[in-house]
XYZ file of C-alpha atoms in Angstrom:
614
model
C -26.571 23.766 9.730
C -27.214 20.144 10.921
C -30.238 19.833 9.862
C -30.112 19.983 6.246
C -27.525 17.516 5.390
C -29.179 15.405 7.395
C -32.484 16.236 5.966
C -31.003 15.569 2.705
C -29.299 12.198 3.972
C -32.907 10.938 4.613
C -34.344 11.697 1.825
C -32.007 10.168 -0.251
C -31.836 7.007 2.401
C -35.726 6.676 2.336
C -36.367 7.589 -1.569
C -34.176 4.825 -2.367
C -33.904 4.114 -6.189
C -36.286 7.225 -7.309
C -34.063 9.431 -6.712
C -30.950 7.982 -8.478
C -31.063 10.758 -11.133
C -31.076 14.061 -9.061
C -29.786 12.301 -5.587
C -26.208 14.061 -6.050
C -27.469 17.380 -6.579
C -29.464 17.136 -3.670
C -26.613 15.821 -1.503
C -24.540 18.848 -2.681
C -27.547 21.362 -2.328
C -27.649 20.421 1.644
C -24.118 20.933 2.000
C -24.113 23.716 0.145
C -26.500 25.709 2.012
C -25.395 24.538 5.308
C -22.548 26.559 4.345
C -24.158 29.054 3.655
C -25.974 28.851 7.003
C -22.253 28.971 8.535
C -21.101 31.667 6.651
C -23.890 34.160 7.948
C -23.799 32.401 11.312
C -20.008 33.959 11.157
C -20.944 37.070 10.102
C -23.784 37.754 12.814
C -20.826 36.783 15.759
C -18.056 38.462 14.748
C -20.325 41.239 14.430
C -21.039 40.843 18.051
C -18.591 42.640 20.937
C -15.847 40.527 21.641
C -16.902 39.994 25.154
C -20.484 38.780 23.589
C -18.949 36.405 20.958
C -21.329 33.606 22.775
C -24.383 32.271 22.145
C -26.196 28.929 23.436
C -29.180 27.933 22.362
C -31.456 25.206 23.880
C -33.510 22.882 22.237
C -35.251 19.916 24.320
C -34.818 18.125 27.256
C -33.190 15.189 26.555
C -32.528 13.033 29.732
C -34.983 14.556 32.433
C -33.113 16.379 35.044
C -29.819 15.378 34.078
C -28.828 16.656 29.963
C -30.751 19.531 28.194
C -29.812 19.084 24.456
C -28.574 22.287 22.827
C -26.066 24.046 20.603
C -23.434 26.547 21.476
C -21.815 28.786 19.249
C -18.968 31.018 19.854
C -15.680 31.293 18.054
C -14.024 28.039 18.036
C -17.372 25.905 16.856
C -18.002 28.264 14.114
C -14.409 27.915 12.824
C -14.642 24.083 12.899
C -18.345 24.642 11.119
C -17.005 26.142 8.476
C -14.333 24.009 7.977
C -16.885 20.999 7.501
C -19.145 22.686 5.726
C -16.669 24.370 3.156
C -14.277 22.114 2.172
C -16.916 19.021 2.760
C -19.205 20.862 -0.032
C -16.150 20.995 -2.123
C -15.566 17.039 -1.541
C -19.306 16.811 -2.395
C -18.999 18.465 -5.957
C -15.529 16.523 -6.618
C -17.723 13.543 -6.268
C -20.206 14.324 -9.073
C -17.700 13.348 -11.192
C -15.265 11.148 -8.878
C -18.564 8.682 -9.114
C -19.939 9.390 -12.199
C -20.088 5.715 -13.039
C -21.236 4.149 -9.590
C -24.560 2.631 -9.572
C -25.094 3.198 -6.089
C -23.576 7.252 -6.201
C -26.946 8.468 -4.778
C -26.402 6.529 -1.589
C -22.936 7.435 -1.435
C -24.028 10.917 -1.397
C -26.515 10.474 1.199
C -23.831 8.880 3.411
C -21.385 11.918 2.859
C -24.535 14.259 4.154
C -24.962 11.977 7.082
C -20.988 12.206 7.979
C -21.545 16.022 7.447
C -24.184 16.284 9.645
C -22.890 14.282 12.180
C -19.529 16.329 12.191
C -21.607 19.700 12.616
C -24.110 17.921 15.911
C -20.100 17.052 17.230
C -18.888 20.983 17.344
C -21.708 22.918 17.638
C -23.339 21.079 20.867
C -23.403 22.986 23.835
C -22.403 19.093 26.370
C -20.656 16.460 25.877
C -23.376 14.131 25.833
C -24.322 16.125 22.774
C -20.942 15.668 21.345
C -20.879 12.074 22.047
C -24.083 11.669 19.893
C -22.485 13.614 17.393
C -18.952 11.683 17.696
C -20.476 8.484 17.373
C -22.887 9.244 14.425
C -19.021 10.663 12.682
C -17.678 6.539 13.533
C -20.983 5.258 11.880
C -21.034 7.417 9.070
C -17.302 6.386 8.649
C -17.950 2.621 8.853
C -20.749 3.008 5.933
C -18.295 5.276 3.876
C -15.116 3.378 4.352
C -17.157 0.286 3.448
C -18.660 1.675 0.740
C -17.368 -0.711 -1.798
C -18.823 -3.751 0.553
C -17.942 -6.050 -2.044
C -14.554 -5.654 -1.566
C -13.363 -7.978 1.437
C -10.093 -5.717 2.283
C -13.049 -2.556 2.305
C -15.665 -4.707 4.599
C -12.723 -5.624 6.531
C -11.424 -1.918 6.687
C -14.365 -0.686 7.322
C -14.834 -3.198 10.529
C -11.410 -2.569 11.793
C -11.989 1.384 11.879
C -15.105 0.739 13.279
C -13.512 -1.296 16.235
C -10.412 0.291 17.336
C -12.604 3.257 17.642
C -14.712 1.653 20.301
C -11.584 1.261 22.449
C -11.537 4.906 22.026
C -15.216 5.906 22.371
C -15.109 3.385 25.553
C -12.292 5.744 26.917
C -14.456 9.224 26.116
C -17.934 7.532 27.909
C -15.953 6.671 30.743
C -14.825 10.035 30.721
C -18.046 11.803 30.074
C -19.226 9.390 33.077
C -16.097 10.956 35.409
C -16.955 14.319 34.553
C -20.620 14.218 35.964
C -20.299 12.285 38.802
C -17.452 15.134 39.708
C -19.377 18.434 38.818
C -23.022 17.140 38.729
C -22.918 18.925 34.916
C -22.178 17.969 31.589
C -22.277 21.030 29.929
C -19.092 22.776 28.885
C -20.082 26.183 30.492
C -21.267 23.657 33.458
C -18.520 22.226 33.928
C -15.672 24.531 33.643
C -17.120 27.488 35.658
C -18.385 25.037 38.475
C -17.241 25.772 41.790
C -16.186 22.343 42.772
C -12.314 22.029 42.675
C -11.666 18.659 42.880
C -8.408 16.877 42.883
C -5.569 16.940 41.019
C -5.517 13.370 40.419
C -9.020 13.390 39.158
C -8.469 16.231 36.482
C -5.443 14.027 34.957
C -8.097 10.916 35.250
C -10.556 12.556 33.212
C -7.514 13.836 30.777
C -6.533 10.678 30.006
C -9.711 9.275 29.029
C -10.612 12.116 26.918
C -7.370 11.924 25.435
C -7.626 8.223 24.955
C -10.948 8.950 22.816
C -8.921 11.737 20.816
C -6.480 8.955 19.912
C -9.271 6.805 18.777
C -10.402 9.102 16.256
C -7.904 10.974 15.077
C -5.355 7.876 14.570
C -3.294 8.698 17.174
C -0.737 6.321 18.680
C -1.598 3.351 19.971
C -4.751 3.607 18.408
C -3.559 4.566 14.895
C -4.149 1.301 12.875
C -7.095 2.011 11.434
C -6.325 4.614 9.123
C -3.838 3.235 6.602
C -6.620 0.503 5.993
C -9.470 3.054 5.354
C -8.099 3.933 1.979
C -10.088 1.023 0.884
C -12.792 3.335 0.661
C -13.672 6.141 -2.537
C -11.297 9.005 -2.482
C -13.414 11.667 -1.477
C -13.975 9.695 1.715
C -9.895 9.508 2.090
C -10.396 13.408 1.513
C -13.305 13.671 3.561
C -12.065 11.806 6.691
C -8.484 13.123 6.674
C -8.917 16.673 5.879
C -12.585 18.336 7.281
C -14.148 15.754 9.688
C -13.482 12.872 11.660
C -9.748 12.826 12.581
C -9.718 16.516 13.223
C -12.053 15.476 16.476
C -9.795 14.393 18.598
C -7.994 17.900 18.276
C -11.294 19.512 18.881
C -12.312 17.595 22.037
C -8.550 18.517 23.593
C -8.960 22.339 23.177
C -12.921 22.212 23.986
C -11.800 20.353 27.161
C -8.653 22.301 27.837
C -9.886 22.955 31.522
C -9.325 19.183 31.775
C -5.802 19.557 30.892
C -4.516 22.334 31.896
C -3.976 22.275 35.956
C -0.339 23.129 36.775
C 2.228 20.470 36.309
C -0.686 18.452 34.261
C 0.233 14.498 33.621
C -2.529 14.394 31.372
C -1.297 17.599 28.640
C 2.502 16.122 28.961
C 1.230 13.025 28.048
C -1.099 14.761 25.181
C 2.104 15.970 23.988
C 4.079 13.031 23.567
C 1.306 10.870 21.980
C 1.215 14.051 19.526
C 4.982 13.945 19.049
C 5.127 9.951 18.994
C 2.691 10.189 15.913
C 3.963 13.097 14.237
C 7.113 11.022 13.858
C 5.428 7.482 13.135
C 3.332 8.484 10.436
C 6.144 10.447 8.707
C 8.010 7.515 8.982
C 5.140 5.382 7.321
C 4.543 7.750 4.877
C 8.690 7.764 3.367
C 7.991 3.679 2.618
C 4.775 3.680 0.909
C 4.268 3.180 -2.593
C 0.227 3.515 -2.522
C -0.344 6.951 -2.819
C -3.286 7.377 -0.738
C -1.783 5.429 1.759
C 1.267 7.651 1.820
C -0.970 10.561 2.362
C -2.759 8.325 5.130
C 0.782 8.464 7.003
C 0.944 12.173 6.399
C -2.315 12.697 7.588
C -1.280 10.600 11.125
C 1.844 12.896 11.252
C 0.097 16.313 10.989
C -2.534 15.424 13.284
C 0.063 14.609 15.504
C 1.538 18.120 14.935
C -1.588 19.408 16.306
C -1.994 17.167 19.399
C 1.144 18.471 19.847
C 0.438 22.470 19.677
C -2.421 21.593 21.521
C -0.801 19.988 24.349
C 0.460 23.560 25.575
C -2.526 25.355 25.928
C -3.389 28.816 24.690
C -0.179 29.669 23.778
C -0.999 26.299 21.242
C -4.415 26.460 20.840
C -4.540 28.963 17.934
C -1.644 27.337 15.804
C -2.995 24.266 16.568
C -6.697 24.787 15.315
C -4.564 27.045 12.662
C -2.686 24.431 11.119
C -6.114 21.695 11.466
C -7.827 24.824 9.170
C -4.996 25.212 6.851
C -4.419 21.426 6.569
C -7.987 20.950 5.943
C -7.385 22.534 2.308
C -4.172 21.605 1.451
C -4.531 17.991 2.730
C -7.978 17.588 0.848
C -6.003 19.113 -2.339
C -3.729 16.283 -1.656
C -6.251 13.803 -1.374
C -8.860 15.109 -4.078
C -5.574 15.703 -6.480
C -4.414 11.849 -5.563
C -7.950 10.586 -6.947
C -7.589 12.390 -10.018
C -4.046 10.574 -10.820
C -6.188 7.965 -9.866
C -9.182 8.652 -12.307
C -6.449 9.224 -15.330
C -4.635 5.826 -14.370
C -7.591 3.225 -14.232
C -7.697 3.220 -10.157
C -4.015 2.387 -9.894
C -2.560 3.881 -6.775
C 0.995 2.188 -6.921
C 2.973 5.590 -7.455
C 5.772 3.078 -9.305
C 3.139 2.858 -12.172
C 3.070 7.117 -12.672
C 5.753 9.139 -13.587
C 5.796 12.211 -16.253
C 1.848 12.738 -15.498
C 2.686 16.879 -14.986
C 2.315 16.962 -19.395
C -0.491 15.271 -18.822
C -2.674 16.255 -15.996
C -1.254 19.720 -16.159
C -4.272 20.875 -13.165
C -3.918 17.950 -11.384
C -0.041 18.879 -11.209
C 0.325 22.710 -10.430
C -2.402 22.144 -8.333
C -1.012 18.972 -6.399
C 1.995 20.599 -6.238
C 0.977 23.935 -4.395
C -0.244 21.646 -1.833
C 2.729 19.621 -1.410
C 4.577 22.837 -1.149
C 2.201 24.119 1.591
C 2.208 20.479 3.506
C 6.251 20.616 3.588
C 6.374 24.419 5.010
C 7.324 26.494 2.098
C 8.049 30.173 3.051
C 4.500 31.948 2.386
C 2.531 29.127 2.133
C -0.324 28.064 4.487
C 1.878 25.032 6.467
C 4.636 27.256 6.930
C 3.037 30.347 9.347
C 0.590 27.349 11.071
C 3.143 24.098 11.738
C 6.389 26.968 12.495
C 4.057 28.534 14.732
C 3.504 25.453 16.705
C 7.403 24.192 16.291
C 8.121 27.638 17.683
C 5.408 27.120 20.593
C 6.721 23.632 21.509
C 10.851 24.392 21.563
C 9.888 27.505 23.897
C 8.207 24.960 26.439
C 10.202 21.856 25.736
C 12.872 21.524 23.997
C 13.273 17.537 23.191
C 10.013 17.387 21.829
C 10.168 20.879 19.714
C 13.275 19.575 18.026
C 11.520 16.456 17.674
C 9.154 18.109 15.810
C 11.679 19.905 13.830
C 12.822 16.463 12.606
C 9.594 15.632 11.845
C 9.143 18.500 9.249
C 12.582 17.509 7.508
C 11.130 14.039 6.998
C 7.981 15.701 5.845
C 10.172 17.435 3.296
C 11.125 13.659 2.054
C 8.316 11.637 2.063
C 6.257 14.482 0.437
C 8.267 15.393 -2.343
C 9.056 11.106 -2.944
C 5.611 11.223 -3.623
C 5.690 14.197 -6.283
C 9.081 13.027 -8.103
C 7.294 9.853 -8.591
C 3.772 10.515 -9.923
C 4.810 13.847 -11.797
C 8.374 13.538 -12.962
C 11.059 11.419 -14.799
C 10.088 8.627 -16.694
C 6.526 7.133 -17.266
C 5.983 3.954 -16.001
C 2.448 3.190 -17.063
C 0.812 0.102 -17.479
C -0.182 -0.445 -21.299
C -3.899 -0.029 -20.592
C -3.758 3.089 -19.314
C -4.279 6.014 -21.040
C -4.397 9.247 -18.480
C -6.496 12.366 -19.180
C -7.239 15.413 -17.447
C -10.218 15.321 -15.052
C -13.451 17.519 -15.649
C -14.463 20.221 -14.241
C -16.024 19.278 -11.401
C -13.399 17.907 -10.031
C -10.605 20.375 -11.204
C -12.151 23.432 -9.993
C -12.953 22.058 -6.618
C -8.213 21.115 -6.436
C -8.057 25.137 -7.656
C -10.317 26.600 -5.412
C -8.358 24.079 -1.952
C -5.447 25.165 -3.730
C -6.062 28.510 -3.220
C -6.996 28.220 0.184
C -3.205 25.852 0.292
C -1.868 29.608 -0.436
C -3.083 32.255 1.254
C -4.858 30.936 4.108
C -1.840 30.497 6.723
C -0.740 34.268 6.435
C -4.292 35.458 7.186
C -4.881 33.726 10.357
C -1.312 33.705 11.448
C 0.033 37.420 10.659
C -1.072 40.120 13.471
C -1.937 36.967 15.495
C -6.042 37.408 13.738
C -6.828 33.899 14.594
C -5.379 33.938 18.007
C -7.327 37.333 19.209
C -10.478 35.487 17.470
C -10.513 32.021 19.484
C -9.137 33.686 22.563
C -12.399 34.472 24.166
C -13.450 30.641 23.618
C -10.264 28.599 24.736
C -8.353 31.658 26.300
C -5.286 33.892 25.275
C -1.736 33.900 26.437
C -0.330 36.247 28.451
C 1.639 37.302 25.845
C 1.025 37.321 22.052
C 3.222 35.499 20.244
C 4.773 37.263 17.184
C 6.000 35.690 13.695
C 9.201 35.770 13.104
C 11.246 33.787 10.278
C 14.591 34.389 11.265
C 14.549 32.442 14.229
C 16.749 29.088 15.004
C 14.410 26.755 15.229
C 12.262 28.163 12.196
C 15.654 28.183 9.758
C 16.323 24.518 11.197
C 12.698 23.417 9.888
C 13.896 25.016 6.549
C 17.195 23.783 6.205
C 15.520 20.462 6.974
C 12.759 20.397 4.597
C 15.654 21.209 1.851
C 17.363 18.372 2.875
C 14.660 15.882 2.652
C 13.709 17.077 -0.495
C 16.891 16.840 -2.082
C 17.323 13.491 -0.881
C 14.110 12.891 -2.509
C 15.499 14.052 -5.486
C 18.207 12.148 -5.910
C 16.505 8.998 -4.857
C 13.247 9.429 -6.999
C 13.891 12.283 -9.197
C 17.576 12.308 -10.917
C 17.538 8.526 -11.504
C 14.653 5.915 -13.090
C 12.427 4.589 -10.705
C 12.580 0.514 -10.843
C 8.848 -0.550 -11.199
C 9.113 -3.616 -8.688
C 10.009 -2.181 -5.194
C 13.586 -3.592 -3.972
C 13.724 -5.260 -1.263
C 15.029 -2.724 1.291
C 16.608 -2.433 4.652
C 14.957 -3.419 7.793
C 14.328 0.421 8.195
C 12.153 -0.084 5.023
C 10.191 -3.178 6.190
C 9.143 -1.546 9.305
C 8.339 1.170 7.604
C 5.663 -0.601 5.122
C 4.674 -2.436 7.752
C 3.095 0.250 9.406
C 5.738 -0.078 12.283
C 4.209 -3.489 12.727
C 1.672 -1.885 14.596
C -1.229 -4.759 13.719
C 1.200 -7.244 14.646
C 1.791 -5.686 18.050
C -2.149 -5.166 18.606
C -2.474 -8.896 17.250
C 0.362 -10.167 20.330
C -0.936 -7.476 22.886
C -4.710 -7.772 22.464
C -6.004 -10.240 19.949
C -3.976 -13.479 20.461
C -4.579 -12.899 24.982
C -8.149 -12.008 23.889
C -9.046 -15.651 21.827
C -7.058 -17.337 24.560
C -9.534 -15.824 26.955
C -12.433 -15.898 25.428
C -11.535 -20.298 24.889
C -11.240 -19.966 28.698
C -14.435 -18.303 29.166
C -16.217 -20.904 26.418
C -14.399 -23.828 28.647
C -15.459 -22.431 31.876
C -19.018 -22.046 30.196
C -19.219 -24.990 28.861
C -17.464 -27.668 31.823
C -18.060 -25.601 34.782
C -21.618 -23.303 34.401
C -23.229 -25.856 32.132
C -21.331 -28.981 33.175
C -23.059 -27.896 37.101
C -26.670 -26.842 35.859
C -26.399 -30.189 33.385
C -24.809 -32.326 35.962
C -27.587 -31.395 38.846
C -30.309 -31.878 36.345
C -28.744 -35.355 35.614
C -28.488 -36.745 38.930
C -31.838 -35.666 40.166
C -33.288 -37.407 36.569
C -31.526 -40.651 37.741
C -32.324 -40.431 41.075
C -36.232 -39.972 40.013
C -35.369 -43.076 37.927
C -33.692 -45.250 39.831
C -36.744 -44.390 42.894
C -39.557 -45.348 40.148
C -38.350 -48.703 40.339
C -39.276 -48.686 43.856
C -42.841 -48.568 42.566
C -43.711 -52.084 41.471
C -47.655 -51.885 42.208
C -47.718 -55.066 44.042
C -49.667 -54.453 47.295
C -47.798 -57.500 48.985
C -44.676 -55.183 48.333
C -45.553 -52.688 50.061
C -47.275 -54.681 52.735
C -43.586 -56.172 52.912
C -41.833 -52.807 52.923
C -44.072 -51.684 56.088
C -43.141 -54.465 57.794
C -39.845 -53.748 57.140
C -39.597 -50.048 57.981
C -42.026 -51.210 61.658
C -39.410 -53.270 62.539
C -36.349 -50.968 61.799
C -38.594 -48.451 63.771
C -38.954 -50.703 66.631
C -35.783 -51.956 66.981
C -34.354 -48.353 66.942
C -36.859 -47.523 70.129
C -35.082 -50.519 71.543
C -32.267 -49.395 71.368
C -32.659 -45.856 72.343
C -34.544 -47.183 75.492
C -31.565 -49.337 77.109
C -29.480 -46.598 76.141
């Protein structure tokens, strides 16, 4: 599984130019049949008894007597392996034509097999020095993708920023990783949570918090969710790629991998998981109601149902399965979002203003119906994917907590808003288009890819969710409740979510859908500047951190420059004039030294002197 995409990112990487022509094939060939390698992979475990549903497999030593590199697969890494590999290969055809016209497509396919392969090395290692490879291979792979478009200064700077904030993060996960050896003497998952050492509580919720502090790097979690609204600069299918199957979904996967870590009774560490998850959930869907780009809009929502999972995930088994649930079902519908949001985008000349659509359902009729069976799964419509995967978790939450379940219950209704803002705009009432533009439906390539996520958007939820299948399948990895949750749609909470999500949308309606749109965006309340300002999150990282950071590192320059170098210069210059000042001393003249003799005899003699009547 890892090795072919990255086999095929190489070749691509070191063929350079000679293989511009057949490069994309290639680069969807390896994904392809890494999939393909997953889906029998699948097939040979669940074939397995349940008890046996297992398997680790070494490769090499790695660091002698300390890491043995290997893979482990069992039921949780196989679900996040086909994840990648499925909806990535589906991102991978959407690009044929997505990037028909790049020059440089055959390296942009070679990057998307490297960010594939480094997802896969992430889940399917067997340590977490494995993982860490893995996780930051996904952060380079990101930075090249993000800054695809280098060109571009806001996509070199986008790029840079993602590629930063994440190192606060990945700095939180080594330290971690660090922490969790020097407390078992193992870094292997099966290590490390059947090791006999107990240590102490206070340790466990150290180790939680760093983990979870490299979670919130990754997947754009509050406080370390500014990156993502700025990686939009990057191609669509990158959007698609990063939001949906890969890199932000990591986060959720190292919480549930490491739920030993976070799970002691009365844990600091998984209540503090859950409010980051909450926190987020809410920010992004607050982000997400102001924005008129529509990828960055679907940036916000992406922050917000990530959050939903942190959430679910924060509770343990009785979370895990909606959790990695919803991640699944999001993967499809969110990449139909995404992948739908680049063919407006294709039909439009590149413009992602959503005040510049309107009345494109007549005209990108597949685009539409299938845009639009994602938004419905995304907001929680009865039978849909979102609405067995994010009630389930809603439903999980309010039975544990109940602030932060009806939190999340607010959440959904502004889900409801922002989400169907976004479709009144681009689909319905009046077109707004710029006089250039002259939208079309998309090819092949890239519709059938939106039908077959769309598809997915549908029936997926019900599958895992019904007769708790998913739950009973993970439970031997991450463990199973004590009781098995059953689905049920009548319940308070779950007709709350609904009644909600009507609401929003109807307010949506009105707003965006019964009246004309203005093309220039009006001024707003405050509500609405804070909102489009991202919650003025760079502005608080820019006071916090970067302003305190130049002052220091002027101090450090100062101290540098006046005190190290001022010493080492100023030691260096008084011996030099010393030396100088001393050379004078030597004239040469022999009667001057015969003179300085007689000096220094004298001095000599009258010191005796004077010692002696002393």
């Amino acid at each position: 599984m890892i090795a072919l995409p990255l086999l095929g990112a190489a070749i691509l990487l070191l063929g350079g130019r000679r293989t511009d022509r057949w490069g994309h094939l290639l680069g969807v060939a390896m994904s392809l049949a890494s999939f393909a390698v997953a889906v029998v992979t699948f097939f040979e475990l669940i074939g397995l008894p349940e008890g046996e549903r297992r398997r680790a497999v070494g490769l090499f030593e790695f660091i002698p007597n300390l890491v043995d590199m290997g893979l482990l697969i069992d039921p949780l890494s196989i679900s996040f392996a086909l994840l990648i590999t499925g909806v990535g290969s589906l991102i991978h055809i959407y690009s044929i034509g997505y990037m028909s016209h790049d020059p440089d497509r055959r390296r942009f396919f070679s990057y998307l097999n490297l960010f594939v392969a480094a997802m896969l090395l992430l889940v399917l290692s067997h340590n977490y020095v494995g993982l860490y490879i893995g996780w930051e291979g996904v952060g380079l792979a990101s930075y090249l993708l993000i800054g695809f478009w280098q060109y571009k200064p806001s996509a070199a700077t986008a790029a840079q920023k993602a590629f930063v904030v994440n190192r606060v993060g990945d700095f939180g996960l080594a330290i971690g990783i660090f922490t969790i050896w020097t407390t078992f003497g193992s870094v292997t998952f099966q290590g490390v949570f059947e090791s006999a050492v107990k240590p102490e509580q206070g340790v466990l919720t150290a180790i939680g918090l760093l983990l979870l502090l490299g979670a919130c790097g990754k997947s754009a979690q509050v406080p370390l969710q500014s990156w993502l609204l700025d990686a939009m600069e990057g191609p669509t299918p990158v959007s698609a790629l990063i939001h949906a199957a890969t890199m932000v979904t990591a986060g959720v996967y190292l919480v549930v991998r490491s739920g030993a870590m976070f799970f002691p009774e009365g844990s600091t560490a998984a209540l503090v998981a859950a409010i980051v998850g909450t926190v987020t959930l809410l920010a992004g869907a607050i982000i997400g109601m102001a924005k008129d780009d529509i990828k960055k809009g679907l940036a916000g929502s992406t922050m917000s149902q990530i959050g939903y999972m942190m959430l679910g995930a924060a509770f343990g088994p009785a979370g895990y399965a909606f959790a990695i649930g919803h991640l699944i079902t999001h993967g499809f519908f969110k990449a139909n979002l995404f992948l739908g949001a680049g063919s407006v985008m294709h039909a439009m000349n590149d413009e992602v203003n959503m005040r510049r659509y309107g009345a494109l359902r007549k005209v990108l009729p597949v685009t539409f119906y299938t845009f639009f069976i994602g938004y419905l799964a995304i907001i929680g419509f009865p039978l849909l994917s979102g609405y067995f995967t994010k009630d389930g978790i809603i439903e999980t939450v309010i039975h544990h907590n109940q602030v932060l379940g009806w939190l999340a219950v607010l959440g959904a209704g502004l889900t409801g808003f922002y989400m169907s803002r976004m479709v009144f705009m681009t689909f319905f009432g009046e077109k707004r288009w710029a006089d250039d533009a002259h939208p079309h439906e998309s090819p092949a390539v890239m519709t059938i890819p939106l039908i077959l996520l769309s598809i997915g958007s549908i029936f997926l939820g019900g599958y895992l969710i019904l007769g708790n299948t998913f739950m009973k399948f993970i439970g031997p990895a991450v463990g199973t409740p004590d009781e098995l949750p059953a689905f049920h749609w009548n319940t308070v909470p779950g007709l709350a979510t609904l009644a909600l999500v009507a609401v929003g949308a109807i307010i949506a309606w009105l707003r965006y859908g019964r009246v004309p749109v203005p093309v220039t965006a009006p001024r707003g309340s405050f509500l609405t500047t804070f909102a489009r300002r991202d919650l003025y999150g760079d502005a608080l990282n820019e006071s916090l951190f970067m302003r305190p950071g130049q002052w220091l590192t002027r101090i450090a320059v100062f101290f540098d420059n006046r005190g190290v170098d001022g010493l080492v210069n100023g030691l260096a210059a008084g011996i030099g004039g010393t030396s100088g000042r001393l050379r004078r001393v030597q004239t040469g003249f022999a009667r001057s030294y015969a003179l300085s003799i007689l000096f220094g005899a004298a001095v000599v003699a009258g010191a005796l002197l004077l010692v002696g009547n002393l």
